[in-house]
XYZ file of C-alpha atoms in Angstrom:
291
model
C -13.255 10.660 -21.715
C -9.555 9.143 -21.636
C -7.788 9.087 -24.724
C -8.199 5.228 -26.365
C -4.505 5.432 -27.038
C -3.392 5.961 -23.888
C -2.093 2.816 -22.184
C -3.730 1.500 -19.173
C -1.713 2.230 -16.070
C -2.795 -0.792 -14.518
C -3.466 -0.946 -10.742
C -1.902 0.033 -7.565
C -1.114 -3.333 -5.188
C 0.460 -3.446 -1.815
C 1.811 -7.141 -0.642
C 3.113 -7.653 2.523
C 5.579 -10.586 2.259
C 6.667 -10.117 -0.923
C 10.103 -11.254 -1.170
C 9.129 -14.837 -0.684
C 7.027 -17.498 -1.760
C 3.817 -16.701 -3.184
C 4.336 -13.062 -2.129
C 7.191 -13.219 -4.451
C 5.433 -14.737 -7.307
C 2.600 -12.406 -7.155
C 4.380 -9.234 -7.004
C 6.508 -10.359 -10.162
C 2.972 -11.915 -12.289
C 1.348 -8.328 -11.540
C 4.755 -6.540 -12.481
C 4.679 -8.389 -15.804
C 0.828 -7.650 -16.680
C 1.686 -3.809 -15.969
C 0.693 -2.928 -12.618
C 2.414 -0.981 -9.996
C 3.507 -2.817 -7.166
C 4.321 -2.141 -3.772
C 6.654 -4.706 -2.251
C 6.976 -4.865 1.966
C 9.733 -7.179 2.868
C 12.569 -7.206 5.560
C 15.443 -9.285 4.296
C 17.814 -7.121 2.153
C 19.417 -10.080 0.165
C 16.044 -11.039 -0.751
C 14.752 -7.145 -1.394
C 17.625 -6.677 -3.913
C 17.131 -10.191 -5.722
C 13.296 -8.920 -6.118
C 14.630 -5.891 -7.486
C 17.002 -7.816 -9.924
C 13.836 -10.076 -11.227
C 11.803 -6.665 -11.500
C 14.533 -5.141 -13.701
C 14.461 -8.422 -16.004
C 10.967 -7.855 -16.587
C 11.708 -3.829 -17.782
C 9.203 -3.005 -14.752
C 11.576 -1.551 -11.737
C 10.140 1.742 -12.621
C 6.725 0.183 -11.583
C 8.300 -1.431 -8.037
C 8.508 0.281 -5.173
C 9.897 -1.480 -2.173
C 9.737 -0.512 1.474
C 11.964 -2.602 3.867
C 10.488 -2.855 7.131
C 10.156 -5.721 9.734
C 6.252 -6.117 10.148
C 6.680 -7.607 13.531
C 6.909 -4.252 15.106
C 3.660 -1.969 15.435
C 6.096 1.253 14.820
C 7.194 -0.466 11.699
C 3.758 -1.119 10.259
C 2.882 2.833 10.981
C 5.678 4.286 9.187
C 5.013 1.608 6.266
C 1.369 2.874 6.368
C 2.322 6.274 6.351
C 4.849 6.376 3.577
C 2.187 4.313 1.347
C -0.510 6.937 2.161
C 1.782 9.718 1.404
C 2.848 8.299 -1.957
C -0.080 6.260 -3.442
C -3.424 8.046 -3.019
C -5.174 5.050 -4.579
C -4.777 1.587 -3.764
C -6.709 -1.267 -5.458
C -5.458 -4.656 -3.751
C -3.813 -5.310 -0.457
C -2.491 -8.873 -0.456
C -1.180 -9.690 3.178
C 1.209 -12.835 2.773
C 3.679 -11.639 5.826
C 4.361 -14.856 8.024
C 7.562 -16.634 9.333
C 8.220 -19.564 11.527
C 9.636 -19.299 14.740
C 11.089 -22.397 16.260
C 11.786 -20.808 20.131
C 9.395 -18.123 21.380
C 10.699 -14.806 20.605
C 9.472 -11.266 21.639
C 9.357 -8.247 19.404
C 10.198 -4.701 20.272
C 6.607 -4.411 21.912
C 7.085 -7.133 23.899
C 4.831 -9.431 21.956
C 4.945 -12.968 21.142
C 6.668 -12.914 17.434
C 4.475 -14.809 15.519
C 1.139 -13.108 16.502
C 2.827 -9.852 15.990
C 3.770 -10.533 12.243
C 1.155 -13.215 11.250
C -1.846 -11.789 12.546
C -1.431 -7.854 14.163
C 0.324 -6.435 11.106
C -2.370 -7.470 9.019
C -4.847 -5.735 11.567
C -2.835 -2.484 11.027
C -2.257 -2.846 7.080
C -5.596 -3.824 6.341
C -7.361 -0.575 8.679
C -4.526 1.817 8.071
C -4.666 1.907 4.335
C -8.374 2.169 4.540
C -8.066 5.887 3.288
C -6.376 4.774 -0.245
C -8.152 1.697 -0.703
C -11.429 3.269 0.066
C -10.343 5.958 -2.927
C -10.088 2.817 -5.570
C -13.274 2.158 -7.717
C -13.050 -1.872 -6.664
C -10.768 -2.082 -3.476
C -9.799 -5.739 -2.542
C -7.976 -7.478 0.464
C -6.850 -10.522 0.396
C -5.197 -12.794 3.447
C -3.287 -15.635 2.580
C -3.844 -18.109 5.780
C -5.476 -21.365 6.642
C -8.869 -20.498 6.682
C -11.208 -23.754 6.484
C -9.480 -25.564 8.770
C -10.373 -25.949 12.161
C -7.184 -27.411 14.077
C -6.375 -25.255 16.911
C -7.546 -22.529 18.805
C -7.133 -18.861 20.088
C -5.615 -18.970 23.701
C -7.428 -16.407 25.254
C -5.827 -16.349 28.552
C -2.495 -16.258 27.077
C -2.244 -14.788 23.685
C 1.395 -14.203 23.822
C 2.278 -17.925 24.631
C 4.092 -17.140 27.763
C 3.119 -20.282 29.134
C 3.465 -22.859 26.749
C 5.215 -22.473 23.434
C 5.683 -24.141 20.255
C 6.196 -22.853 17.071
C 3.163 -24.865 15.533
C 1.130 -23.669 18.281
C 2.094 -20.386 17.342
C 1.504 -20.738 13.523
C -1.936 -22.088 14.120
C -3.135 -19.588 16.588
C -1.920 -16.689 13.963
C -4.313 -18.697 11.372
C -7.343 -18.695 13.739
C -6.784 -15.034 14.498
C -6.584 -14.686 10.463
C -10.088 -16.114 10.323
C -11.322 -13.718 12.488
C -9.442 -10.900 11.249
C -11.622 -11.119 8.068
C -14.751 -11.776 9.850
C -14.377 -8.297 12.476
C -13.365 -6.373 9.121
C -16.657 -7.276 7.938
C -18.565 -6.810 10.875
C -17.055 -2.975 11.486
C -17.567 -2.035 8.318
C -13.932 -0.973 8.541
C -13.978 0.553 4.781
C -14.778 -0.561 1.431
C -12.325 -3.236 0.468
C -13.770 -6.267 0.439
C -11.905 -9.092 2.444
C -10.963 -12.340 0.928
C -9.335 -15.056 2.994
C -7.938 -17.534 0.662
C -6.045 -20.937 1.902
C -4.205 -22.210 -1.119
C -3.461 -25.441 0.473
C 0.387 -27.026 0.785
C 2.445 -24.991 -2.201
C 5.827 -25.243 -2.849
C 6.750 -21.830 -0.996
C 7.847 -20.101 1.757
C 11.297 -19.963 3.672
C 11.936 -22.952 5.404
C 15.183 -21.294 6.906
C 14.178 -21.063 10.288
C 13.487 -24.551 10.818
C 15.270 -27.338 12.188
C 17.196 -29.412 9.322
C 15.030 -32.684 9.705
C 12.118 -30.671 9.576
C 13.211 -28.704 6.302
C 14.394 -31.483 4.528
C 10.578 -33.398 5.424
C 9.007 -30.777 4.125
C 10.823 -30.679 0.941
C 10.151 -33.976 0.356
C 6.643 -33.873 1.073
C 6.291 -30.855 -1.005
C 8.161 -32.303 -4.098
C 5.476 -35.265 -3.802
C 2.551 -33.431 -2.548
C 2.473 -29.928 -2.836
C 0.872 -27.643 -5.616
C 2.850 -25.969 -8.233
C 2.967 -21.856 -6.884
C 1.328 -20.704 -10.022
C -1.659 -22.680 -9.366
C -1.717 -21.397 -6.041
C -1.691 -17.597 -6.904
C -4.192 -17.726 -10.185
C -7.132 -17.407 -8.060
C -5.194 -14.127 -6.065
C -4.629 -12.257 -9.415
C -8.523 -13.292 -10.322
C -9.398 -11.888 -6.541
C -7.672 -8.613 -7.776
C -9.451 -8.432 -11.186
C -12.914 -9.218 -10.269
C -13.336 -8.926 -6.246
C -16.273 -10.552 -5.337
C -19.383 -8.838 -3.988
C -20.001 -9.954 -0.846
C -17.844 -8.354 2.211
C -16.497 -11.477 3.194
C -15.197 -14.323 1.187
C -13.362 -17.297 2.519
C -12.161 -19.862 0.068
C -10.245 -23.246 1.546
C -8.438 -24.637 -1.703
C -10.909 -23.455 -4.259
C -14.170 -24.426 -2.288
C -16.453 -21.752 -0.419
C -15.920 -22.264 3.300
C -19.081 -22.555 5.574
C -19.678 -19.324 7.589
C -21.067 -21.181 10.092
C -17.745 -22.782 11.479
C -16.810 -22.211 14.888
C -13.520 -20.945 13.720
C -15.631 -17.845 12.044
C -17.163 -17.111 15.282
C -18.882 -13.690 14.973
C -18.753 -13.066 19.026
C -15.111 -14.517 18.713
C -14.353 -11.930 16.264
C -15.817 -8.743 18.316
C -13.690 -10.173 21.255
C -10.102 -10.331 19.220
C -11.152 -7.066 17.855
C -11.431 -5.542 21.553
C -8.829 -7.263 22.808
C -6.746 -6.131 19.732
C -7.666 -2.530 20.189
C -6.713 -2.586 23.937
C -3.342 -4.328 23.513
C -2.577 -1.236 20.786
C -3.891 1.421 23.005
C -1.398 0.043 25.970
C 1.336 0.199 23.373
C 0.502 3.363 22.399
C 0.057 4.774 26.014
C 1.847 2.667 28.277
C 1.076 2.664 32.348
C 4.163 4.212 33.608
C 5.579 2.872 36.896
C 5.135 5.413 40.114
């Protein structure tokens, strides 16, 4: 039996998109509570600022920062390898990484950027970290997206949006893919971790710098008038970490349980997306050579 005087070592929590918005806020909040945080981010200045904030909390020794471009499949695999090598147990994986791209751009793998970052990185991390999540007594994965909303759809004939691109279309497709990500995870029994899909609603959070100046201004004005404070939006996430749901899959939209019968949570579509994703990853790993 452990000595009762031994301090609680806290949980080990991995956060993608940890240097901005809600990801940053959760990282600092959990550091303040005594947890160990693995923060994944790409912007050097924001990484440095997060480190300084952790230092201010007296928690720099419990923060491990991994700089990575999660739009790259190889970078996701590097991150997974680094985490698995360093941490035998991970209690929670929090998936925030997401970024607007006003113009269509391709990643190093030739994939549409939003699809790669918003959806594919979450697919890779949730499955690649299975060994260390399964080693935790009560593991949980929380994916922050737009579950419960039904706008938009997945373009099965053009997942990479080569024909008709807009940043809104890319973001909405990413949100619908995230809906199916959770359904597919539970269907496949892809690990012991419970999967939580969480839509916080409009929050004063996130990096607006990629957007055009007029759009940034409109969003800032709207946020000042109607957005939820970031502390309010992240509160349920800490509860999911401390008290993971008993069900394999939970979907929460702004405090309300989501009806699993929604068409955006269709099990057949989830199986289809899992199959398409695995085929895509196989092609990237073993590209067909031109003769």
